[in-house]
Structure formats: C-alpha cells, structure tokens
PDB file of C-alpha atoms in Angstrom:
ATOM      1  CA  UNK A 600     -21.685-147.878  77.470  1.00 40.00           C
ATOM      2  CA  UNK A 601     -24.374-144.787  77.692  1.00 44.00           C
ATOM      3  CA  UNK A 602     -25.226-143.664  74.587  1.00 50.00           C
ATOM      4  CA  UNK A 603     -26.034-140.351  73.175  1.00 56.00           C
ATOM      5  CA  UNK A 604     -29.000-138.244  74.031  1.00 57.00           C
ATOM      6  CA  UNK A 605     -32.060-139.119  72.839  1.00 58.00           C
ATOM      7  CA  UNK A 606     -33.079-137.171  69.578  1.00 58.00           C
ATOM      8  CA  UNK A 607     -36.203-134.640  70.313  1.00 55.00           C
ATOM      9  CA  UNK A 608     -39.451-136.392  69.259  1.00 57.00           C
ATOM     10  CA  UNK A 609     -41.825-133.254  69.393  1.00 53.00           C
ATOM     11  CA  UNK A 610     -40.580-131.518  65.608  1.00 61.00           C
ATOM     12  CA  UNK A 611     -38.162-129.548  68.083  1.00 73.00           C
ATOM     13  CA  UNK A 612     -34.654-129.083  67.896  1.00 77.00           C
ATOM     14  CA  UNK A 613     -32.624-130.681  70.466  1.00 90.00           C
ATOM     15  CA  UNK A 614     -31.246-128.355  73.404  1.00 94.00           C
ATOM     16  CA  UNK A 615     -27.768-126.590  73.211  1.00 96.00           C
ATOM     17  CA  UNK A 616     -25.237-128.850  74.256  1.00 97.00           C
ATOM     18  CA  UNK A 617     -22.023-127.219  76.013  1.00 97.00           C
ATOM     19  CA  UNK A 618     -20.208-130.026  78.103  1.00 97.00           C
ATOM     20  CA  UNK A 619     -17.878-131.553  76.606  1.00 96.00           C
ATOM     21  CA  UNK A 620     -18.652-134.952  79.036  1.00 96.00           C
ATOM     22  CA  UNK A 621     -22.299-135.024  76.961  1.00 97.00           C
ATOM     23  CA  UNK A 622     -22.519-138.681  75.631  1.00 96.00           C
ATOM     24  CA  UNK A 623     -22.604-137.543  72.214  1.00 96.00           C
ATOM     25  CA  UNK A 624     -18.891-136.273  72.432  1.00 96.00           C
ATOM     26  CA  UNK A 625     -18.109-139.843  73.454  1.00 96.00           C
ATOM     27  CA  UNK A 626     -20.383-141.476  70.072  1.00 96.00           C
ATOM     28  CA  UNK A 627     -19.049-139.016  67.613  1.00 98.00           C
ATOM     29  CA  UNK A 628     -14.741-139.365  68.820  1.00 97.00           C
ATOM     30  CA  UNK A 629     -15.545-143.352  68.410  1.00 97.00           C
ATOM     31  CA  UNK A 630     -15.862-142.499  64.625  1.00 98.00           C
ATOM     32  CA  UNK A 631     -12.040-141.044  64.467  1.00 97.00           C
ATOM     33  CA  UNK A 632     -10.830-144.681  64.256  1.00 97.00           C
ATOM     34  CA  UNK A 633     -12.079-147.646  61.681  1.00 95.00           C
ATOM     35  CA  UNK A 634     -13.252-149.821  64.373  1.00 96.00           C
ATOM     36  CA  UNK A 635     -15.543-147.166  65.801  1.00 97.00           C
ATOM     37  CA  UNK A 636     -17.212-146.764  62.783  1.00 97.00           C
ATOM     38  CA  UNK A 637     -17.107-150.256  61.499  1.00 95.00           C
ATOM     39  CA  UNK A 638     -19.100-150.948  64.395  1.00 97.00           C
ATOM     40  CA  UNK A 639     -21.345-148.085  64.549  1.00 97.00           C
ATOM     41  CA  UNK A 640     -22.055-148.691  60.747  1.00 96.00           C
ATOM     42  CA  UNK A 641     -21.703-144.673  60.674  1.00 97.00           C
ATOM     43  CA  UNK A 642     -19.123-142.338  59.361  1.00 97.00           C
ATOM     44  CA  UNK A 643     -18.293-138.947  60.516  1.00 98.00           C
ATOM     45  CA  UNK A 644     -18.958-135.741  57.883  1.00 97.00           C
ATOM     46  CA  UNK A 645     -17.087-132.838  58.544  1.00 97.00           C
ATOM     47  CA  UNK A 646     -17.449-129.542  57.357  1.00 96.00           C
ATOM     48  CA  UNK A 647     -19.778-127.426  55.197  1.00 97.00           C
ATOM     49  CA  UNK A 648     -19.270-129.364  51.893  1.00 95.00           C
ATOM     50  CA  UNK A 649     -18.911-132.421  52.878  1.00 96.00           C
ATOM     51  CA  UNK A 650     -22.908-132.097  54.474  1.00 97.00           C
ATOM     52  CA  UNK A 651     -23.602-130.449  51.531  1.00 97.00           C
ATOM     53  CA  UNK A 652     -22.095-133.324  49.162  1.00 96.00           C
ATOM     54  CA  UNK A 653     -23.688-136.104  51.431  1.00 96.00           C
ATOM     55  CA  UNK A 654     -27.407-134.205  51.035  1.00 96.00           C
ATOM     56  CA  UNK A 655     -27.396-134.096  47.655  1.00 95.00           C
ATOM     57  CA  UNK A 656     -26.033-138.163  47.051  1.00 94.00           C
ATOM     58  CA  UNK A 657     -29.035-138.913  49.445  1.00 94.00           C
ATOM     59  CA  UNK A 658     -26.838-140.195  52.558  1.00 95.00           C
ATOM     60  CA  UNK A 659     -28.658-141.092  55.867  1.00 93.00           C
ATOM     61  CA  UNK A 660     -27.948-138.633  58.159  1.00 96.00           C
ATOM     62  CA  UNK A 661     -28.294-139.702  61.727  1.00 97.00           C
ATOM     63  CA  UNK A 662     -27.565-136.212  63.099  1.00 97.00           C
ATOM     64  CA  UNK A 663     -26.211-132.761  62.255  1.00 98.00           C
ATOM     65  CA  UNK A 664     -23.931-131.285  65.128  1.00 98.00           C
ATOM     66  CA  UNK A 665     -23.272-127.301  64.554  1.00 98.00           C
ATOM     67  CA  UNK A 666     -22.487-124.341  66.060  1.00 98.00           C
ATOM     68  CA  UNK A 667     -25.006-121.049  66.586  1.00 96.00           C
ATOM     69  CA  UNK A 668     -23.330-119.209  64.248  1.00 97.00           C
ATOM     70  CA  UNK A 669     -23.063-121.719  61.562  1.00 98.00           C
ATOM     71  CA  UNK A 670     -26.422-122.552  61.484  1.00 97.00           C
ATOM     72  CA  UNK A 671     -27.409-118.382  61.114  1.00 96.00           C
ATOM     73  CA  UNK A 672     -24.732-118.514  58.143  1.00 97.00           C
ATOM     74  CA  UNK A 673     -26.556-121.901  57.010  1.00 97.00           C
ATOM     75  CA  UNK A 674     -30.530-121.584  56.952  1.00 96.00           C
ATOM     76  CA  UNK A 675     -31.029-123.148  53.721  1.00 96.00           C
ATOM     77  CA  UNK A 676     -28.745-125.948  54.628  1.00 96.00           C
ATOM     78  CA  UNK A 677     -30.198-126.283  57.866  1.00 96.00           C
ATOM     79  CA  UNK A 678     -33.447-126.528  56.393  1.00 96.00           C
ATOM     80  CA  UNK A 679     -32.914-129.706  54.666  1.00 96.00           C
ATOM     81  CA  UNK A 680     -32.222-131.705  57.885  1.00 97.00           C
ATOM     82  CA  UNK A 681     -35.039-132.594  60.105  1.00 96.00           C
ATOM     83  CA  UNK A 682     -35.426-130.629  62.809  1.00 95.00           C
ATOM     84  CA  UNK A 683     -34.959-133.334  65.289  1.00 95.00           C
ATOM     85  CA  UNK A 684     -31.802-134.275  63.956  1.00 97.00           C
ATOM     86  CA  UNK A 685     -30.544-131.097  64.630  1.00 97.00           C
ATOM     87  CA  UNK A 686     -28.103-130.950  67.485  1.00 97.00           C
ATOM     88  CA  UNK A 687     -26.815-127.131  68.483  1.00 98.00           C
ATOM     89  CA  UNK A 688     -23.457-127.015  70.385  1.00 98.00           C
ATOM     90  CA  UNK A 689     -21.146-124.868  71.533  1.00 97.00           C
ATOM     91  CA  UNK A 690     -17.942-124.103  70.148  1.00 96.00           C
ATOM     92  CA  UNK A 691     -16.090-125.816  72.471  1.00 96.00           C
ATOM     93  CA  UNK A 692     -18.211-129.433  72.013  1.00 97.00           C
ATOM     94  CA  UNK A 693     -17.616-128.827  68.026  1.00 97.00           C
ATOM     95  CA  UNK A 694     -13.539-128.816  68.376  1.00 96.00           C
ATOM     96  CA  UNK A 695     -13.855-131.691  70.922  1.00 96.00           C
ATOM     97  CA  UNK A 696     -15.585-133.696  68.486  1.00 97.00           C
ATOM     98  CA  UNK A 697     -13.993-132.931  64.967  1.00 96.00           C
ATOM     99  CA  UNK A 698     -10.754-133.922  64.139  1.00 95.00           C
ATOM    100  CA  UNK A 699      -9.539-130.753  62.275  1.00 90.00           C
ATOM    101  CA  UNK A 700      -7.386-127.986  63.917  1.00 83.00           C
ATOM    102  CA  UNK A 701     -10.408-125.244  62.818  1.00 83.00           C
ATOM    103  CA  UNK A 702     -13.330-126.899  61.949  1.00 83.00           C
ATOM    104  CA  UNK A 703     -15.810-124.087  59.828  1.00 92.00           C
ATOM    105  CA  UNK A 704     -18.842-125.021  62.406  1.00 96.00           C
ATOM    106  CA  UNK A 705     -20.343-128.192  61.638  1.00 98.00           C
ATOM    107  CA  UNK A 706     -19.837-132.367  61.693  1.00 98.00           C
ATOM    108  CA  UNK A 707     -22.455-134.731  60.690  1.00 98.00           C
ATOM    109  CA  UNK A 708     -22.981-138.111  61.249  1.00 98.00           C
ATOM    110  CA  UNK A 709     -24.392-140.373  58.610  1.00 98.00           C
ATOM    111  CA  UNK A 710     -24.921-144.629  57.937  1.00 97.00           C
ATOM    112  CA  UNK A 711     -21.963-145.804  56.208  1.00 94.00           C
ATOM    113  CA  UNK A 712     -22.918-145.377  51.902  1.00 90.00           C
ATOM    114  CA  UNK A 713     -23.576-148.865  50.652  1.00 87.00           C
ATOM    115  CA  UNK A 714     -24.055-147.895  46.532  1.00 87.00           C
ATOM    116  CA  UNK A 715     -24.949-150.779  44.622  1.00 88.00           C
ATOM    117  CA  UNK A 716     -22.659-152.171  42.186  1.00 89.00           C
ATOM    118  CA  UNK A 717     -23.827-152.092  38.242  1.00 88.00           C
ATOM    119  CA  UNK A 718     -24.483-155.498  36.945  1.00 89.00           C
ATOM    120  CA  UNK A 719     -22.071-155.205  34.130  1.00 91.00           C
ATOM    121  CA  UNK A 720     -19.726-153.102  34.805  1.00 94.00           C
ATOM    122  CA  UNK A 721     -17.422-152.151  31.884  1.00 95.00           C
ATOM    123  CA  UNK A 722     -14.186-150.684  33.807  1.00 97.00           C
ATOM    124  CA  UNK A 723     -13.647-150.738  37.341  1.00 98.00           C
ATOM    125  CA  UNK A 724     -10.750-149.656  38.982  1.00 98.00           C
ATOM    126  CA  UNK A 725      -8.257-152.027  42.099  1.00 98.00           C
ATOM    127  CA  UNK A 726      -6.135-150.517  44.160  1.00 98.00           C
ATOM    128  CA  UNK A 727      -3.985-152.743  46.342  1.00 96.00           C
ATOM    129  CA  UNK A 728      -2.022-151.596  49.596  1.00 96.00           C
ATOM    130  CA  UNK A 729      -2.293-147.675  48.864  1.00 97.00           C
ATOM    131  CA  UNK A 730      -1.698-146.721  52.279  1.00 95.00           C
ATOM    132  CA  UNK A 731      -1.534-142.493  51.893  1.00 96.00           C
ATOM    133  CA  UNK A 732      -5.289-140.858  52.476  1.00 97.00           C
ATOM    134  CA  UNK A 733      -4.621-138.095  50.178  1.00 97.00           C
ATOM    135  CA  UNK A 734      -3.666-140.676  47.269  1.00 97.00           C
ATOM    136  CA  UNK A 735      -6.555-142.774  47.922  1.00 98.00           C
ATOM    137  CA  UNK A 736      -8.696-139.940  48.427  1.00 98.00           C
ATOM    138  CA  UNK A 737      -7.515-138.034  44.767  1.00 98.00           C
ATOM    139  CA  UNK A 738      -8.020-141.384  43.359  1.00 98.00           C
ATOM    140  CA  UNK A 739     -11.226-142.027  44.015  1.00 98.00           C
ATOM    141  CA  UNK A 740     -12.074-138.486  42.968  1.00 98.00           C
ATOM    142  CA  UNK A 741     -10.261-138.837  39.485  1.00 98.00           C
ATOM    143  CA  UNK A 742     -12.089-142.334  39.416  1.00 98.00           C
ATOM    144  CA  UNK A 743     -15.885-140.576  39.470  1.00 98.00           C
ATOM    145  CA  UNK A 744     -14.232-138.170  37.043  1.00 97.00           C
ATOM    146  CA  UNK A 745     -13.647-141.027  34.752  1.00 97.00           C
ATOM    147  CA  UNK A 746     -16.394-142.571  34.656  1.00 96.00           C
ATOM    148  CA  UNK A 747     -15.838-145.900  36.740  1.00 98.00           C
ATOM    149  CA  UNK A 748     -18.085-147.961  37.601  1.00 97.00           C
ATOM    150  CA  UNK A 749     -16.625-148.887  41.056  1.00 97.00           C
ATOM    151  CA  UNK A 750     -12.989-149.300  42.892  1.00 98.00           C
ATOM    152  CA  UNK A 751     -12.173-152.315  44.490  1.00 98.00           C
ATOM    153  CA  UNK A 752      -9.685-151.413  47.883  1.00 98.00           C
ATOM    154  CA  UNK A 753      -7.383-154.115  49.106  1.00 97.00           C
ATOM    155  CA  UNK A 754      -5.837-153.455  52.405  1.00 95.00           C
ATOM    156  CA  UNK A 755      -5.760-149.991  51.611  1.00 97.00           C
ATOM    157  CA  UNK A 756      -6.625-147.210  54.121  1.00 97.00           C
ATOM    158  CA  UNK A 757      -9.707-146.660  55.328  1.00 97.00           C
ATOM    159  CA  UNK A 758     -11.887-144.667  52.400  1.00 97.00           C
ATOM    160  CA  UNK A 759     -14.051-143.605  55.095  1.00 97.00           C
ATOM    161  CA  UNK A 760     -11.650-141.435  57.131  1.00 96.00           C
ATOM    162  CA  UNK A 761     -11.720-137.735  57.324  1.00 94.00           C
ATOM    163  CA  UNK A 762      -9.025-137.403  55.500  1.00 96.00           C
ATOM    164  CA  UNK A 763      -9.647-139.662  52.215  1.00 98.00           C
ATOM    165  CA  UNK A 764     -13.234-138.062  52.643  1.00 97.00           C
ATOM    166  CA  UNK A 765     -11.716-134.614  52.043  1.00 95.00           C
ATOM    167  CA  UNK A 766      -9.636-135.476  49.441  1.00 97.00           C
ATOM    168  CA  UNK A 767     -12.129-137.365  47.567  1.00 97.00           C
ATOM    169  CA  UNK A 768     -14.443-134.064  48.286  1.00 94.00           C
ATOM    170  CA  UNK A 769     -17.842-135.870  47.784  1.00 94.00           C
ATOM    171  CA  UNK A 770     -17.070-139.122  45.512  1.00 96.00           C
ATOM    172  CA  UNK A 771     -16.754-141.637  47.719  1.00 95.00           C
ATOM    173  CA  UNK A 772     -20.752-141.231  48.068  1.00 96.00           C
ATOM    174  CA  UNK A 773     -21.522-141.733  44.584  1.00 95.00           C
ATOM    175  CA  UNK A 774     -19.183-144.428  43.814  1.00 96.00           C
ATOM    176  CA  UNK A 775     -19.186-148.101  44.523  1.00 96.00           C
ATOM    177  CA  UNK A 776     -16.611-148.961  46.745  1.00 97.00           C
ATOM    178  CA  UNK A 777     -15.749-152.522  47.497  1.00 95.00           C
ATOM    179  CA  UNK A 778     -13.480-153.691  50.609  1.00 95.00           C
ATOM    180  CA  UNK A 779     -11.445-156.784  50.308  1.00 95.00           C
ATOM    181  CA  UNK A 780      -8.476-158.769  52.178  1.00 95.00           C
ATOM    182  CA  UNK A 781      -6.899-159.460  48.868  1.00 94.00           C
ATOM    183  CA  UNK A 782      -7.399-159.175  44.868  1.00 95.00           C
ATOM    184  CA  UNK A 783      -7.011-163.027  44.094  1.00 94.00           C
ATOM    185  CA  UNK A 784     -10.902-163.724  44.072  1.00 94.00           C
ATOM    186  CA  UNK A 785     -11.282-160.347  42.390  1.00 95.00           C
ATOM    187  CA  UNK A 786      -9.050-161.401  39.600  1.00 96.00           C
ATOM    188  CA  UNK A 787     -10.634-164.609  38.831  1.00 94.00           C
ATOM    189  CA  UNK A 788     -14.186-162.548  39.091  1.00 94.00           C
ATOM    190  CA  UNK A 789     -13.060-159.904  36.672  1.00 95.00           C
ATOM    191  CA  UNK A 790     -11.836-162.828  34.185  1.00 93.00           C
ATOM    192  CA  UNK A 791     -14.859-165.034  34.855  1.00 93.00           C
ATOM    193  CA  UNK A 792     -16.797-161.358  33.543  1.00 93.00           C
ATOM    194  CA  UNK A 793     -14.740-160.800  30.575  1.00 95.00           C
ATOM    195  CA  UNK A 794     -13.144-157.848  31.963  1.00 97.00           C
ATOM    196  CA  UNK A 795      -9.395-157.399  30.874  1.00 97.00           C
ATOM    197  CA  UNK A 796      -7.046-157.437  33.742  1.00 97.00           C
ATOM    198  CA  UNK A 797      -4.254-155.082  33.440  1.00 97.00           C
ATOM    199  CA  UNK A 798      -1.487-154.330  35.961  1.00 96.00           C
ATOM    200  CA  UNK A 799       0.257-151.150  35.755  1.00 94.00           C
ATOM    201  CA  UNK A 800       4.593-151.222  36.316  1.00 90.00           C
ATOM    202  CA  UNK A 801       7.039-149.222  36.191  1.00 76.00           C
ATOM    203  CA  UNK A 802       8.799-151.012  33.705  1.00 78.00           C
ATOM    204  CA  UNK A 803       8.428-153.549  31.070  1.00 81.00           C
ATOM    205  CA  UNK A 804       4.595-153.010  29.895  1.00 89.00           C
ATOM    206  CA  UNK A 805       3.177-151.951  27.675  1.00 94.00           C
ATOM    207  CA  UNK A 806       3.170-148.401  26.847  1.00 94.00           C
ATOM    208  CA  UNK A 807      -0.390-146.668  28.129  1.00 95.00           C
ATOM    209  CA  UNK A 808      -0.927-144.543  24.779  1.00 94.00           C
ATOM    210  CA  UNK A 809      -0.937-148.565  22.980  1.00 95.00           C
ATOM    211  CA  UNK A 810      -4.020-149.845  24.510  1.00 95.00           C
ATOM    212  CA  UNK A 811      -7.801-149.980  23.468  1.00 95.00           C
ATOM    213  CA  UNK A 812      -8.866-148.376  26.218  1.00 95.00           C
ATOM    214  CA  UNK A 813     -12.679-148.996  24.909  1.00 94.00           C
ATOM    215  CA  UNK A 814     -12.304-153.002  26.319  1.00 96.00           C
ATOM    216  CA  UNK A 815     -13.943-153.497  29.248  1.00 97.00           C
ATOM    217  CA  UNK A 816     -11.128-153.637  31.492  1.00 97.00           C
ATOM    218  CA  UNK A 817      -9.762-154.149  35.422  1.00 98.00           C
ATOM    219  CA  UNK A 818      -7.221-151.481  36.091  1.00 98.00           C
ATOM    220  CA  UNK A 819      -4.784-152.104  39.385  1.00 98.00           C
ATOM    221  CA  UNK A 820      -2.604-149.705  40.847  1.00 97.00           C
ATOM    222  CA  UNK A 821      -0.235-150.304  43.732  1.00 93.00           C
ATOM    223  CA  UNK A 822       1.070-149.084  47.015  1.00 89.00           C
ATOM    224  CA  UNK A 823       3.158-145.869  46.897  1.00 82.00           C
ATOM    225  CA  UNK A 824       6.464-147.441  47.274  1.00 83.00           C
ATOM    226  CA  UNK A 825       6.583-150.681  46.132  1.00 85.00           C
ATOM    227  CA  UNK A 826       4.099-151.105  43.646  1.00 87.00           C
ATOM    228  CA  UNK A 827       2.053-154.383  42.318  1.00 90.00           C
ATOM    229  CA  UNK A 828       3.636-157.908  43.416  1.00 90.00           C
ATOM    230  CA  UNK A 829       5.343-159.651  41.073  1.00 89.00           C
ATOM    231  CA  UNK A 830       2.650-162.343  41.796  1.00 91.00           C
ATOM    232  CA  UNK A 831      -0.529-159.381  41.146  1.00 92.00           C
ATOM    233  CA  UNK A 832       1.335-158.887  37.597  1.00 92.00           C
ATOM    234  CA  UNK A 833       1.657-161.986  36.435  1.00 92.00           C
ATOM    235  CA  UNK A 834      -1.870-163.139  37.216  1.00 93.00           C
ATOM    236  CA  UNK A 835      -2.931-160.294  34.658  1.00 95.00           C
ATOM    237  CA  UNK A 836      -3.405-160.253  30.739  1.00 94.00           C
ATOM    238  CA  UNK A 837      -1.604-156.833  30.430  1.00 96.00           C
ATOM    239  CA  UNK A 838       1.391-155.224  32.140  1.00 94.00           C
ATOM    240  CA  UNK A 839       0.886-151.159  31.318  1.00 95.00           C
ATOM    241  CA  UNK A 840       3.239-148.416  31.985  1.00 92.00           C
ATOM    242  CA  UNK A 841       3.905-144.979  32.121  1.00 92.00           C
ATOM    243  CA  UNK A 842       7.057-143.577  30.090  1.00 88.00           C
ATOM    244  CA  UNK A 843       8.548-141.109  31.841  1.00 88.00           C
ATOM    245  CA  UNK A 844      12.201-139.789  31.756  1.00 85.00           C
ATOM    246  CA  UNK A 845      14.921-141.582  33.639  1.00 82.00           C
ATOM    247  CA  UNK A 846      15.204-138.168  36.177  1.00 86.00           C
ATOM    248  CA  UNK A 847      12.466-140.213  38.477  1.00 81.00           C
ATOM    249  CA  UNK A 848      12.032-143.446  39.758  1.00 81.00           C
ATOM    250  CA  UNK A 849       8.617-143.543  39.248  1.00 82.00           C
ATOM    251  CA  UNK A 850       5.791-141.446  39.451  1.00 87.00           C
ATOM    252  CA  UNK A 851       2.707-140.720  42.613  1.00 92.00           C
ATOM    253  CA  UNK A 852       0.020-143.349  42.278  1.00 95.00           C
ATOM    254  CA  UNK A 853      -2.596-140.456  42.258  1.00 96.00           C
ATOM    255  CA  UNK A 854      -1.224-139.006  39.449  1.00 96.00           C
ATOM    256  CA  UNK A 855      -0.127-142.244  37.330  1.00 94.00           C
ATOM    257  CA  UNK A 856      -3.983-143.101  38.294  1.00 96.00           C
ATOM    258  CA  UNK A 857      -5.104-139.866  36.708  1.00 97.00           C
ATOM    259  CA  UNK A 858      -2.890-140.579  33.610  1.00 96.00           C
ATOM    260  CA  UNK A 859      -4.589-143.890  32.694  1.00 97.00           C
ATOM    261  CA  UNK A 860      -7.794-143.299  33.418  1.00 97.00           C
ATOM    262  CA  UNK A 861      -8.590-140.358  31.548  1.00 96.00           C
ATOM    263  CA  UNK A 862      -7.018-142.085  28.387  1.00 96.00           C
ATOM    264  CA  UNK A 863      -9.962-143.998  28.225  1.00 91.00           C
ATOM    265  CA  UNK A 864     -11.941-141.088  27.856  1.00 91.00           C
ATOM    266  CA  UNK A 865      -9.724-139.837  25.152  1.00 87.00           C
ATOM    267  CA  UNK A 866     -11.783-139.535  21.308  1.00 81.00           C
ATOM    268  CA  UNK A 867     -10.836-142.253  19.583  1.00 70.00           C
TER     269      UNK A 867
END
C-alpha cells in the first residue's frame, strides 16, 4: 500500500492538498474503523476542541489536516503544531476525510494515548458489554469528573471512535483506559489488591445511599439492555442498586453511572 506524503523536512509547511486520490485521504479513512487504527497505532481527532483537548493532555500528534480558513481563524492553535506537521487542504479533502456531516475545518491525527495506570489505585471503574458510543463516551467523562483512577472496558465499543471521543469531549486522554476480552482476571486482580468488587442491579442490592463509598472499591456497570451476568454478580462482594419508582424498568447506564460515582464524592 502507498503511504501518505512525506512530511516537509525544511521547517516548511507541506503544500495544499486538493485531490481527493492524495494518499493521505486513503491513511486518514483507515482510522474510521477499529482495525485501521489498531493497526496504525493512531486515532483520528476531529474538530477544533478535540485538537485543542489533545494539545493540552500532551498527545503525539502525527499531523494536523485543516482548511485555509480554519487555520486564519486558528493562528494561536496553529502555532503550537510544528510546522511540518502541518498539512493545508481543501475543503473538499477535509469532508472526504472526516466522518461528520460539517466538519468546523480541521482533523488531526495522533498515536493512540497509552496513560499509565497508578500503582494503587483506590477506585476504578468496569464496564462490561456497553455497546452505545454516547453511553460509553458520557461515562468516561463523568468517570474523570469523579475522580477515577482508570476504567477497565470489556467488549465494549471502541473508546477511540469519533463518536465516544466526542462524547467523552477530552477525557479519554487523561484517563487510563484498559481493554480486555473479559472481567474474570480483572476480578481476581481487583480482590488480589484489596479493592471491593461491587456489581450494580437493578434489583436486589443494596441500596447506593448504604455504602462507604470511601473503600477502595471496583465499580461494574453493564450493557444497556441486559445488564451484569448473573455469573459477573455473583463473583462480587456487593450487589448495589438504584431505587427508582416502578414507572421504569431501569434506568440509562450513563446516568445510573453518574449516580454512583459522584456519591463517592459526597461529604461524609
């Protein structure tokens, strides 16, 4: 496969591109899908504030792909990127390559975030099988929020789509996240720890307003529609719920998510 132009060695900015058969169109649509960027190792920033958000965690950058216009709107962004890093297109290259309807003028690209995990971590947050960007997304957002020290996804969408990305708006750089086929060996880790494992239901735990929320503590949350397996619960020390009146099954993951987590950061 050809790869992308070569990035200007001379200080320079790269030339305009306008065709939308330049190489780089081809590099930058591979990082729509999770294989792409699994094996590129890159993900694909788009928008204003996500560059801005991914500058100021200290991301990688590997190139900044804008329009004329949004770089004249933009100098003091602009400024912060290398100049050889700095690839102009035209408008027509940007919607080719972005995977919003309007994109506001500019998509980076950037190594995939790798933040290190604390050594003793005190609360971390699991989520198993939530499938729906925008939950995953809000939930690592309320996550940072909280305080966590890092989320641990199992078979969850990808937290590096554009779409989680947006809806996480920035937090997914500055937390730990952890991928894994399945939460058995992160159960037996988080006992081995000390950390209390606790597995939220709809029904039959404890009551989330109970709990010393001070313990360090695993917190799982489950997939939009079905919840934690039976199995998940019963491998952990405490079932927690969420009352709620009888008018709703249960309630969005995001928002039972939000619920829980900033109890702990209730005043005792």
């Amino acid at each position: 496969m050809q790869g992308p132009p070569p990035l200007a060695d001379n200080g320079q900015r790269n030339p305009l591109i306008t065709s939308r058969r330049n190489p780089l169109v081809k590099q930058l649509r591979q990082l729509h899908t999770a294989r792409g960027r699994r094996e590129a190792g890159m993900v694909l920033l788009e928008g204003t504030h996500m560059v801005e958000e991914a500058l100021r965690h200290g991301l990688s950058l590997q190139r900044l792909v804008f329009t004329q216009g949004w770089g004249e709107n933009h100098a003091a962004l602009l400024a912060q990127v290398p100049p050889r890093l700095q690839q102009p297109v035209s408008e027509g290259v940007l919607a080719a390559v972005a995977t919003t309807v309007h994109p506001d003028g500019v998509v980076a690209t950037a190594l995939l975030p790798q933040t290190p995990w604390p050594r003793q971590p005190r609360f971390l947050l699991a989520l198993d099988h939530v499938q729906d960007p925008g939950n995953l997304g809000t939930l690592l957002r309320t996550a940072l929020a909280a305080a966590v020290d890092g989320v641990v996804l199992a078979q969850c969408a990808d937290p590096w789509q554009p779409k989680v990305l947006r809806a996480a708006a920035g937090a997914s750089f500055a937390l730990p996240i952890s991928q894994v086929p399945s939460l058995e060996p992160v159960l037996a880790e988080a006992s081995d720890r000390g950390l209390r494992t606790m597995a939220t239901c709809v029904a039959g735990g404890r009551p989330y307003t109970q709990l010393d929320w001070s313990l360090p503590s695993l917190l799982i949350l489950g997939n939009e529609g079905s919840g934690l397996s039976t199995e998940v619960v019963s491998r952990c020390r405490v079932a927690v719920s969420i009352p709620h009146s009888d008018a709703v099954d249960s309630l969005n993951v995001a928002v039972a998510g939000a619920l829980l987590l900033f109890e702990r950061l209730r005043p005792a």
